[in-house]
Amino acid sequence: MIVNGTDRMSWRQHFADILLSGDKAEVEAATDAALAALARGGDRAAANAAGKAAAKRYRESRGAAGVAGGFADHSRASPGGGFTASDRAGGPGPATGSAQPSPSANALDWPRQLAPRLFDLPARWGWQAAPLAARAATHVELPPPRPQWVEPPHPDTGALRATRTRAVTRLTWRLAFTVVLVGAFTTYRFAIEEQVAGFGSSAGRVYSLVVLVAAGLLALGVVRSLAALNHANRNIRDFERPYLTMRTQERQRHDAALREWDEAVRRHAAAAQEAERAAASGASGPRWYPVRPVSQPIRIDVLGGDIWRHGWASLLVTFGTSVLTTGQQVTVLDLTGQDVAGGLVAVAAASGRRTRWTALSDEGSDLDLLAGVPRRELPECLAVALLGRPSSPAGGDQRQERALASDVLTRVVRSLDPPLTFARLAGAVGVLRQSSGDGVLTTDEVTRLAGQVADLDRTEWATRHLGFLANQLDVLARYGRPSGGLPLWTDDPVSVIATPGDRDDHKELLDRMLVQLAQIAMQQRGPLSGVLAVAGADHLGGKLLRILSDHARIAGVRLILMIDQPQDDLEKAAGTGGAVCLMKMYNHRDAAVAAEFIGRGHKFVVNQVTRQVSKSFSDGGNDNFGASTGQSGSRKQWRSGLAGRPTGLSDNRGHTWSASRTWQTGDTVGTTTGSQRVYEFEVEPREIMGMPETAFILVDNSSAGRRVVMADANPGICLLDRVASTPIEGS
């Protein structure tokens, strides 16, 4: 008989969804068994049972180590293949993409490498990358260029200097002329005086007068030349005085700029040295720092996560090992069906700690679910678990149904002898419905129950509810050993209880029952202590989780709730325990809820940019015309004081004309930017939707103040170099 590929693909997908381990080899074994059953003529139910049996035999053949190692060493069965949570979390162990297990599939190499580091480091939930400024502070602003001295333009003193030059020339000629005359007079003085003496005393007096007048005229000419030279020098000094004052001021500013430049160069050198020290410290210092809340929160809400639960698995490894290091116990209720705690079990086992991993399925298990539950608390516990919550907000009040269930179960518990099992409880409810009891009850028990029948309401509504209670108890009876099995809660350092990945009424009933049993265990202060993690708690509802949180707080048990979609009543309860880890989200509404929880802040953003472009052009001109006429003359003056006839005449005429034309053009470009203070998300929803699988945002409200930190739960970070042992200062 030939089975087409489509049937094989559908069976493979079916077993990939319902099997906990996600091991491709286990999925293929179950698929082969199911197809073989169909080939023998069996129906779909028989094929499904054959596949589950084959998967169970495969798990038993691998042993406990193989079950734990399946988390790391096999890729999860999916249409696209891919790696498991631990592989994505940085585990160095091999990942197999084929359907057949490799010889090293059971080798726990990556847990053995992670365990020494994870159990040696201080308490942490993940790692925070070192700030960029500490890792690479190499950019330092360069100093301005050195100021250069530019000589101010000197005023034009050409005319004044030409005047001084003429004065100097005139003084030189007069001095030279005076020297020549004085030298000649000195040479021929005696000869001249002898000749003058021959003309008599009158000639001597005239000679003396002429000498004195000539000396005076020569001295006067020299003095006038000196005065003209002094006047020219004074004019030059007065003309240059504003320039020299301005030049002195500019020189002072230049000297001040030089001093500022020297100071800027010194600051740049100091900043460069500091940058080099910071860069050297960043190059040799830690690149990852542990992240944890300032104080221990009473409850931790993990919101979001990738569809393969790699982020949840990584967070359980990093956080769980920190808890185990302190000697506390970690208990995980894995309601996802995706083995999110397999990595923690593997790492804990590699460190030599006792672990227990138990999968509950409708084929039964080695657990006695009701072991250790007080008889007086069992009726109320079962009433809450069996009835659950309304399927919709309009589901109605269930207090009447719960009261009837509690009354019936109280009568049943009082009428039965130990041990109490789900099968015996279902048979007792059947007796109250006037059935045979299925042979699981003794004659005395049936007699006592029969005496209770008359006290019960026999209406149709009550009869239907009795049938519902019997059916639900029968469903729970499939998941555990009737009696004498292992207790549900132990004192093992790591204990994992996993339920199937189905999303049906039986699955939700089992999950509610486990939550109720956890509440009773915490009330008794028994083996359930330390940390309780509930993975995949979305379908339990906010009310049930709040009650569980209250029990955990009273019992001193730290509760971790891993919720995929924080909507409806779950959104209202998020963060009430002090700490929240926000992970990758796919739905835009979930991301918006997470962004609202992180909060908003004020900041300035550019809200308007205006660009203005303008051109201008102007044209102008003027014309000027002028004319002038003039006449001048001179007359000779006679001794008698009368004016003589004119001796010279001059006549002049002039015309002036001027014209000017101006053109002017200009381009103006202006840009105006306006900023506005806004109140926006600190982290945008799109950034939350684009986060890596193992990254999370820690919102810590466990102490005074509020702290938001971006971290990564990848346990493989502990194998890297330069991982700090203490958190960043001030964080």
mmCIF file of C-alpha atoms in Angstrom, residues 31-255:
data_model
loop_
_atom_site.group_PDB
_atom_site.id
_atom_site.type_symbol
_atom_site.label_atom_id
_atom_site.label_comp_id
_atom_site.label_asym_id
_atom_site.label_seq_id
_atom_site.Cartn_x
_atom_site.Cartn_y
_atom_site.Cartn_z
ATOM 1 C CA THR A 31 4.401 9.261 12.093
ATOM 2 C CA ASP A 32 5.743 5.910 10.867
ATOM 3 C CA ALA A 33 3.724 4.031 13.486
ATOM 4 C CA ALA A 34 0.532 5.923 12.586
ATOM 5 C CA LEU A 35 0.964 5.255 8.864
ATOM 6 C CA ALA A 36 1.700 1.586 9.564
ATOM 7 C CA ALA A 37 -1.536 1.329 11.573
ATOM 8 C CA LEU A 38 -3.461 2.877 8.700
ATOM 9 C CA ALA A 39 -1.817 0.457 6.276
ATOM 10 C CA ARG A 40 -3.063 -2.449 8.421
ATOM 11 C CA GLY A 41 -6.621 -1.195 8.031
ATOM 12 C CA GLY A 42 -6.969 0.743 11.264
ATOM 13 C CA ASP A 43 -8.923 3.979 11.594
ATOM 14 C CA ARG A 44 -7.574 7.408 12.522
ATOM 15 C CA ALA A 45 -8.055 6.899 16.271
ATOM 16 C CA ALA A 46 -6.053 3.664 16.113
ATOM 17 C CA ALA A 47 -3.324 5.391 14.100
ATOM 18 C CA ASN A 48 -3.171 8.235 16.622
ATOM 19 C CA ALA A 49 -2.871 5.775 19.525
ATOM 20 C CA ALA A 50 -0.160 3.830 17.685
ATOM 21 C CA GLY A 51 1.802 7.009 17.052
ATOM 22 C CA LYS A 52 1.617 8.085 20.703
ATOM 23 C CA ALA A 53 2.718 4.625 21.822
ATOM 24 C CA ALA A 54 5.682 4.736 19.452
ATOM 25 C CA ALA A 55 6.637 8.191 20.720
ATOM 26 C CA LYS A 56 6.451 6.944 24.308
ATOM 27 C CA ARG A 57 8.672 3.959 23.488
ATOM 28 C CA TYR A 58 11.146 6.305 21.819
ATOM 29 C CA ARG A 59 11.291 8.545 24.890
ATOM 30 C CA GLU A 60 11.767 5.582 27.199
ATOM 31 C CA SER A 61 14.577 4.261 25.016
ATOM 32 C CA ARG A 62 16.384 7.548 25.217
ATOM 33 C CA GLY A 63 16.136 7.776 28.981
ATOM 34 C CA ALA A 64 15.874 10.763 31.208
ATOM 35 C CA ALA A 65 19.054 12.297 29.842
ATOM 36 C CA GLY A 66 17.780 12.023 26.326
ATOM 37 C CA VAL A 67 14.552 13.776 27.244
ATOM 38 C CA ALA A 68 16.447 16.655 28.762
ATOM 39 C CA GLY A 69 18.903 16.724 25.914
ATOM 40 C CA GLY A 70 16.164 16.832 23.308
ATOM 41 C CA PHE A 71 15.671 20.471 24.196
ATOM 42 C CA ALA A 72 19.112 21.288 22.917
ATOM 43 C CA ASP A 73 20.149 18.680 20.418
ATOM 44 C CA HIS A 74 17.236 18.466 17.997
ATOM 45 C CA SER A 75 15.485 21.070 15.924
ATOM 46 C CA ARG A 76 11.802 21.406 16.702
ATOM 47 C CA ALA A 77 9.543 19.777 14.159
ATOM 48 C CA SER A 78 8.000 22.524 12.079
ATOM 49 C CA PRO A 79 7.322 23.169 8.433
ATOM 50 C CA GLY A 80 10.353 25.450 8.292
ATOM 51 C CA GLY A 81 12.696 23.472 10.493
ATOM 52 C CA GLY A 82 14.842 25.695 12.692
ATOM 53 C CA PHE A 83 16.597 25.392 16.020
ATOM 54 C CA THR A 84 15.246 24.774 19.478
ATOM 55 C CA ALA A 85 15.118 27.289 22.271
ATOM 56 C CA SER A 86 18.523 26.446 23.635
ATOM 57 C CA ASP A 87 20.143 26.604 20.222
ATOM 58 C CA ARG A 88 18.756 30.090 19.762
ATOM 59 C CA ALA A 89 19.798 30.900 23.295
ATOM 60 C CA GLY A 90 23.435 30.438 22.451
ATOM 61 C CA GLY A 91 23.986 26.817 23.416
ATOM 62 C CA PRO A 92 27.044 25.479 21.614
ATOM 63 C CA GLY A 93 25.641 21.979 21.277
ATOM 64 C CA PRO A 94 24.963 20.550 17.851
ATOM 65 C CA ALA A 95 21.576 20.981 16.202
ATOM 66 C CA THR A 96 20.201 18.305 13.957
ATOM 67 C CA GLY A 97 18.001 19.116 11.020
ATOM 68 C CA SER A 98 17.375 15.550 9.884
ATOM 69 C CA ALA A 99 14.742 13.172 11.104
ATOM 70 C CA GLN A 100 17.211 10.613 12.422
ATOM 71 C CA PRO A 101 19.149 11.325 15.627
ATOM 72 C CA SER A 102 22.885 11.655 15.315
ATOM 73 C CA PRO A 103 25.271 9.604 17.507
ATOM 74 C CA SER A 104 25.935 12.675 19.599
ATOM 75 C CA ALA A 105 22.278 13.584 20.016
ATOM 76 C CA ASN A 106 22.252 12.517 23.662
ATOM 77 C CA ALA A 107 25.568 14.133 24.514
ATOM 78 C CA LEU A 108 24.966 17.051 26.849
ATOM 79 C CA ASP A 109 27.928 19.106 25.650
ATOM 80 C CA TRP A 110 26.292 22.513 25.813
ATOM 81 C CA PRO A 111 24.795 22.029 29.316
ATOM 82 C CA ARG A 112 28.184 20.916 30.630
ATOM 83 C CA GLN A 113 29.777 24.043 29.196
ATOM 84 C CA LEU A 114 27.072 26.397 30.435
ATOM 85 C CA ALA A 115 26.636 24.936 33.926
ATOM 86 C CA PRO A 116 29.982 26.067 35.465
ATOM 87 C CA ARG A 117 29.522 29.623 34.234
ATOM 88 C CA LEU A 118 25.837 29.963 35.001
ATOM 89 C CA PHE A 119 26.144 28.580 38.510
ATOM 90 C CA ASP A 120 29.256 30.649 39.215
ATOM 91 C CA LEU A 121 28.006 34.078 38.229
ATOM 92 C CA PRO A 122 25.944 36.234 40.618
ATOM 93 C CA ALA A 123 22.177 36.398 40.418
ATOM 94 C CA ARG A 124 20.985 37.772 37.106
ATOM 95 C CA TRP A 125 18.046 37.611 34.739
ATOM 96 C CA GLY A 126 20.066 38.418 31.672
ATOM 97 C CA TRP A 127 22.902 40.583 30.440
ATOM 98 C CA GLN A 128 23.069 44.214 29.462
ATOM 99 C CA ALA A 129 25.458 45.347 26.741
ATOM 100 C CA ALA A 130 28.138 47.803 27.822
ATOM 101 C CA PRO A 131 27.336 51.435 26.976
ATOM 102 C CA LEU A 132 28.742 52.548 23.647
ATOM 103 C CA ALA A 133 30.525 55.494 25.238
ATOM 104 C CA ALA A 134 32.524 53.161 27.483
ATOM 105 C CA ARG A 135 33.222 50.682 24.730
ATOM 106 C CA ALA A 136 34.474 53.078 22.047
ATOM 107 C CA ALA A 137 34.939 56.717 23.048
ATOM 108 C CA THR A 138 37.370 57.585 20.266
ATOM 109 C CA HIS A 139 35.664 60.615 18.716
ATOM 110 C CA VAL A 140 36.960 63.898 20.121
ATOM 111 C CA GLU A 141 36.080 67.276 18.681
ATOM 112 C CA LEU A 142 39.093 68.851 16.997
ATOM 113 C CA PRO A 143 40.314 72.283 18.180
ATOM 114 C CA PRO A 144 39.855 75.343 15.931
ATOM 115 C CA PRO A 145 42.721 76.320 13.596
ATOM 116 C CA ARG A 146 45.458 78.545 14.970
ATOM 117 C CA PRO A 147 44.569 82.253 14.628
ATOM 118 C CA GLN A 148 46.758 83.983 12.010
ATOM 119 C CA TRP A 149 47.768 87.659 12.251
ATOM 120 C CA VAL A 150 46.604 89.675 9.278
ATOM 121 C CA GLU A 151 47.933 93.228 9.089
ATOM 122 C CA PRO A 152 45.074 95.730 8.863
ATOM 123 C CA PRO A 153 45.063 97.794 5.654
ATOM 124 C CA HIS A 154 47.199 100.915 6.098
ATOM 125 C CA PRO A 155 45.551 104.269 5.284
ATOM 126 C CA ASP A 156 46.737 106.104 2.174
ATOM 127 C CA THR A 157 49.241 108.735 3.358
ATOM 128 C CA GLY A 158 50.876 109.273 -0.009
ATOM 129 C CA ALA A 159 49.932 112.960 -0.287
ATOM 130 C CA LEU A 160 51.051 113.713 3.273
ATOM 131 C CA ARG A 161 54.310 111.884 2.798
ATOM 132 C CA ALA A 162 54.867 113.701 -0.497
ATOM 133 C CA THR A 163 54.388 117.004 1.354
ATOM 134 C CA ARG A 164 56.900 115.878 3.982
ATOM 135 C CA THR A 165 59.313 114.868 1.255
ATOM 136 C CA ARG A 166 59.089 118.320 -0.301
ATOM 137 C CA ALA A 167 59.623 119.858 3.127
ATOM 138 C CA VAL A 168 62.686 117.730 3.665
ATOM 139 C CA THR A 169 64.014 118.615 0.214
ATOM 140 C CA ARG A 170 63.448 122.309 0.795
ATOM 141 C CA LEU A 171 65.139 122.127 4.202
ATOM 142 C CA THR A 172 68.055 120.237 2.694
ATOM 143 C CA TRP A 173 68.572 122.767 -0.073
ATOM 144 C CA ARG A 174 68.334 125.690 2.323
ATOM 145 C CA LEU A 175 70.756 124.089 4.750
ATOM 146 C CA ALA A 176 73.147 123.342 1.904
ATOM 147 C CA PHE A 177 72.823 126.898 0.568
ATOM 148 C CA THR A 178 73.380 128.302 4.044
ATOM 149 C CA VAL A 179 76.424 126.122 4.591
ATOM 150 C CA VAL A 180 77.876 127.174 1.223
ATOM 151 C CA LEU A 181 77.309 130.869 1.959
ATOM 152 C CA VAL A 182 78.709 130.571 5.448
ATOM 153 C CA GLY A 183 81.750 128.728 4.095
ATOM 154 C CA ALA A 184 82.329 131.272 1.333
ATOM 155 C CA PHE A 185 81.867 134.200 3.732
ATOM 156 C CA THR A 186 84.269 132.651 6.169
ATOM 157 C CA THR A 187 86.831 132.122 3.426
ATOM 158 C CA TYR A 188 86.632 135.629 1.909
ATOM 159 C CA ARG A 189 85.640 137.554 5.044
ATOM 160 C CA PHE A 190 88.920 139.301 5.605
ATOM 161 C CA ALA A 191 89.297 140.208 1.976
ATOM 162 C CA ILE A 192 85.810 141.606 1.846
ATOM 163 C CA GLU A 193 86.268 143.530 5.055
ATOM 164 C CA GLU A 194 89.514 145.086 3.728
ATOM 165 C CA GLN A 195 87.790 146.256 0.583
ATOM 166 C CA VAL A 196 84.813 147.613 2.535
ATOM 167 C CA ALA A 197 87.126 149.388 4.980
ATOM 168 C CA GLY A 198 88.557 151.277 2.000
ATOM 169 C CA PHE A 199 85.248 152.938 1.328
ATOM 170 C CA GLY A 200 84.987 154.449 4.744
ATOM 171 C CA SER A 201 83.105 154.015 7.958
ATOM 172 C CA SER A 202 79.702 154.337 6.308
ATOM 173 C CA ALA A 203 80.449 151.400 4.087
ATOM 174 C CA GLY A 204 81.464 149.373 7.142
ATOM 175 C CA ARG A 205 78.184 150.074 8.802
ATOM 176 C CA VAL A 206 76.273 149.091 5.668
ATOM 177 C CA TYR A 207 78.408 145.948 5.381
ATOM 178 C CA SER A 208 77.561 144.917 8.971
ATOM 179 C CA LEU A 209 73.867 145.542 8.341
ATOM 180 C CA VAL A 210 73.903 143.465 5.146
ATOM 181 C CA VAL A 211 75.640 140.613 6.916
ATOM 182 C CA LEU A 212 73.100 140.634 9.722
ATOM 183 C CA VAL A 213 70.118 140.758 7.308
ATOM 184 C CA ALA A 214 71.571 137.951 5.171
ATOM 185 C CA ALA A 215 72.176 135.794 8.268
ATOM 186 C CA GLY A 216 68.641 136.510 9.444
ATOM 187 C CA LEU A 217 67.122 135.620 6.092
ATOM 188 C CA LEU A 218 69.132 132.405 5.941
ATOM 189 C CA ALA A 219 68.109 131.467 9.523
ATOM 190 C CA LEU A 220 64.494 132.376 8.806
ATOM 191 C CA GLY A 221 64.475 130.132 5.725
ATOM 192 C CA VAL A 222 65.899 127.225 7.671
ATOM 193 C CA VAL A 223 63.434 127.754 10.533
ATOM 194 C CA ARG A 224 60.497 127.882 8.112
ATOM 195 C CA SER A 225 61.695 124.697 6.442
ATOM 196 C CA LEU A 226 61.980 123.002 9.849
ATOM 197 C CA ALA A 227 58.507 124.214 10.771
ATOM 198 C CA ALA A 228 57.080 122.868 7.503
ATOM 199 C CA LEU A 229 58.774 119.516 8.101
ATOM 200 C CA ASN A 230 57.433 119.368 11.675
ATOM 201 C CA HIS A 231 53.950 120.277 10.422
ATOM 202 C CA ALA A 232 54.073 117.497 7.801
ATOM 203 C CA ASN A 233 55.175 114.954 10.414
ATOM 204 C CA ARG A 234 52.400 116.063 12.757
ATOM 205 C CA ASN A 235 49.832 115.744 10.000
ATOM 206 C CA ILE A 236 51.013 112.202 9.249
ATOM 207 C CA ARG A 237 50.872 111.264 12.944
ATOM 208 C CA ASP A 238 47.404 112.708 13.368
ATOM 209 C CA PHE A 239 46.219 110.943 10.235
ATOM 210 C CA GLU A 240 47.682 107.565 11.339
ATOM 211 C CA ARG A 241 46.597 107.818 15.009
ATOM 212 C CA PRO A 242 43.128 106.120 14.489
ATOM 213 C CA TYR A 243 44.766 103.409 12.421
ATOM 214 C CA LEU A 244 47.402 102.760 15.069
ATOM 215 C CA THR A 245 44.746 102.660 17.780
ATOM 216 C CA MET A 246 42.698 100.198 15.758
ATOM 217 C CA ARG A 247 45.787 98.102 15.022
ATOM 218 C CA THR A 248 46.665 97.983 18.719
ATOM 219 C CA GLN A 249 43.163 96.789 19.584
ATOM 220 C CA GLU A 250 43.254 94.155 16.842
ATOM 221 C CA ARG A 251 46.620 92.974 18.107
ATOM 222 C CA GLN A 252 45.230 92.629 21.615
ATOM 223 C CA ARG A 253 42.297 90.595 20.274
ATOM 224 C CA HIS A 254 44.695 88.444 18.303
ATOM 225 C CA ASP A 255 46.772 87.803 21.425
#
